[in-house]
Coordinates of C-alpha atoms in Angstrom, one line a residue:
X25 CA -49.7 44.3 51.3
X26 CA -49.1 40.7 51.1
X27 CA -48.9 39.0 47.9
X28 CA -47.1 35.8 46.5
X29 CA -43.7 36.5 44.9
X30 CA -44.0 33.4 43.0
X31 CA -46.8 34.7 40.8
X32 CA -45.7 37.5 38.4
X33 CA -49.1 38.8 37.9
X34 CA -49.6 39.7 41.5
X35 CA -46.3 41.7 41.6
X36 CA -47.1 44.9 39.7
X37 CA -50.6 45.1 41.6
X38 CA -48.8 45.2 44.9
X39 CA -46.2 47.7 43.9
X40 CA -46.3 51.4 44.9
X41 CA -43.7 54.0 44.1
X42 CA -40.5 53.4 46.1
X43 CA -41.8 49.9 47.0
X44 CA -39.7 47.0 48.3
X45 CA -40.3 43.4 48.0
X46 CA -39.3 41.1 50.6
X47 CA -39.3 37.4 49.6
X48 CA -39.0 34.9 52.4
X49 CA -38.1 31.3 51.9
X50 CA -40.7 28.8 52.4
X51 CA -39.2 25.8 54.3
X52 CA -41.9 23.6 53.1
X53 CA -40.8 24.2 49.4
X54 CA -38.0 22.4 47.7
X55 CA -35.2 25.2 47.3
X56 CA -34.4 24.1 43.7
X57 CA -38.1 24.8 42.8
X58 CA -38.8 27.8 45.1
X59 CA -35.8 30.1 44.4
X60 CA -36.0 29.8 40.6
X61 CA -39.8 30.3 40.5
X62 CA -39.5 33.4 42.8
X63 CA -36.5 34.9 40.6
X64 CA -38.7 34.4 37.5
X65 CA -41.8 35.7 39.0
X66 CA -40.0 38.8 40.4
X67 CA -38.3 39.6 37.2
X68 CA -41.3 39.4 35.2
X69 CA -43.6 41.2 37.7
X70 CA -41.0 44.1 38.3
X71 CA -40.6 44.6 34.6
X72 CA -44.4 44.8 34.1
X73 CA -44.6 47.3 36.7
X74 CA -41.8 49.4 35.0
X75 CA -39.4 49.0 37.9
X76 CA -35.7 49.6 36.6
X77 CA -33.6 48.3 39.4
X78 CA -33.6 45.1 41.7
X79 CA -31.3 44.6 44.7
X80 CA -31.6 41.3 46.2
X81 CA -30.0 39.4 49.2
X82 CA -28.3 36.2 48.5
X83 CA -26.0 33.8 50.4
X84 CA -22.3 33.6 50.5
X85 CA -22.1 29.8 49.7
X86 CA -22.8 30.4 46.1
X87 CA -20.1 32.9 45.7
X88 CA -16.8 32.0 44.3
X89 CA -13.8 32.0 46.6
X90 CA -10.5 33.5 45.7
X91 CA -9.6 30.1 44.0
X92 CA -12.8 30.4 41.8
X93 CA -14.6 27.5 43.5
X94 CA -17.9 28.2 45.0
X95 CA -18.0 28.2 48.7
X96 CA -20.4 25.4 48.7
X97 CA -18.0 23.1 46.9
X98 CA -15.2 23.7 49.4
X99 CA -14.1 20.9 51.6
X100 CA -15.9 20.8 54.9
X101 CA -19.0 22.6 53.6
X102 CA -22.1 21.3 55.7
X103 CA -23.8 18.6 53.5
X104 CA -27.1 19.5 55.1
X105 CA -27.0 23.0 53.6
X106 CA -26.0 22.0 50.0
X107 CA -29.4 21.7 48.6
X108 CA -30.6 25.0 50.0
X109 CA -27.3 26.6 48.5
X110 CA -27.9 24.9 45.1
X111 CA -31.5 26.3 45.2
X112 CA -30.1 29.8 45.8
X113 CA -27.6 29.4 42.9
X114 CA -30.5 28.1 40.7
X115 CA -32.5 31.2 41.6
X116 CA -29.7 33.7 40.7
X117 CA -29.3 31.8 37.3
X118 CA -33.0 32.1 36.8
X119 CA -32.9 35.8 37.4
X120 CA -30.0 36.1 35.0
X121 CA -32.0 34.3 32.4
X122 CA -35.4 35.9 33.0
X123 CA -34.6 39.5 33.8
X124 CA -35.2 41.7 30.7
X125 CA -32.5 44.2 29.6
X126 CA -34.6 47.1 31.1
X127 CA -34.4 45.4 34.6
X128 CA -30.8 46.2 36.2
X129 CA -30.2 43.9 38.9
X130 CA -27.6 42.7 41.6
X131 CA -27.6 40.1 44.3
X132 CA -25.5 41.0 47.4
X133 CA -24.3 38.6 50.0
X134 CA -22.3 38.9 53.1
X135 CA -18.8 37.5 51.7
X136 CA -19.1 35.1 54.8
X137 CA -21.6 35.7 57.4
X138 CA -23.1 38.2 59.6
X139 CA -21.5 39.4 62.8
X140 CA -24.4 40.5 64.9
X141 CA -22.3 41.7 67.8
X142 CA -19.9 43.7 65.6
X143 CA -19.6 47.6 65.7
X144 CA -20.3 48.8 62.3
X145 CA -16.9 49.6 60.4
X146 CA -18.6 52.7 58.6
X147 CA -17.7 51.1 55.2
X148 CA -17.7 48.1 53.0
X149 CA -16.1 46.7 49.9
X150 CA -16.9 43.8 47.5
X151 CA -15.0 40.7 47.9
X152 CA -14.9 37.0 47.0
X153 CA -16.5 34.3 49.3
X154 CA -14.4 33.7 52.6
X155 CA -16.0 31.5 55.1
X156 CA -14.5 33.2 58.1
X157 CA -15.3 36.7 56.9
X158 CA -17.8 38.7 59.0
X159 CA -19.7 41.9 58.5
X160 CA -21.8 43.9 60.8
X161 CA -25.5 44.1 59.6
X162 CA -25.4 47.8 59.4
X163 CA -22.4 47.8 56.9
X164 CA -24.2 45.4 54.8
X165 CA -27.3 47.5 54.9
X166 CA -25.3 50.4 53.7
X167 CA -24.2 48.3 50.7
X168 CA -27.9 47.4 49.9
X169 CA -29.0 51.1 50.1
X170 CA -25.9 52.4 48.1
X171 CA -26.6 49.8 45.3
X172 CA -30.3 50.9 45.3
X173 CA -29.5 54.6 45.1
X174 CA -26.4 54.9 43.2
X175 CA -25.8 51.4 41.4
X176 CA -22.1 50.3 40.7
X177 CA -22.9 46.7 40.1
X178 CA -25.1 45.3 37.3
X179 CA -26.6 41.9 36.6
X180 CA -24.2 40.0 39.0
X181 CA -23.9 38.5 42.4
X182 CA -21.3 40.0 44.6
X183 CA -20.0 39.5 48.2
X184 CA -19.8 42.3 50.6
X185 CA -17.3 42.6 53.5
X186 CA -16.6 45.3 56.1
X187 CA -13.7 47.9 55.5
X188 CA -11.0 47.0 57.9
X189 CA -7.8 48.9 58.3
X190 CA -5.8 45.8 56.8
X191 CA -8.1 46.2 53.6
X192 CA -7.4 49.9 53.0
X193 CA -5.4 50.2 49.8

């Protein structure tokens, strides 16, 4: 069923048991308006529908790097992506403020970007932003499913990276 994720009243009507919501960016909308509006509507709509867990996909540019600086604030970050990234950050903050205590949520992003040619590593770990980091879509999907079925992160935004031999502790 298609509905607007920017209208909280339409979300409970569209949900069925075990439903998923896919919100896609409208390139005609201002990111700083679009993402916060969707976040508020989704938080309100899911709460009204009695949904207890939200797992959302974000972007790495709004994750802190190992130094604590957001990736989008690092030298060399493409200026043409700054507004889009700032809109994403505003959306996560709107979710943080709008989500009632009964709605447990997490935003997951690749710690860097996807490697669509990569062979899945078979695992993942959570990591700060790293612009050169890559993860296979299958490894990222595993993190999304795991956080849906057996949550370990709550009310936060986290980066996800593939498990590689050099990262095994």
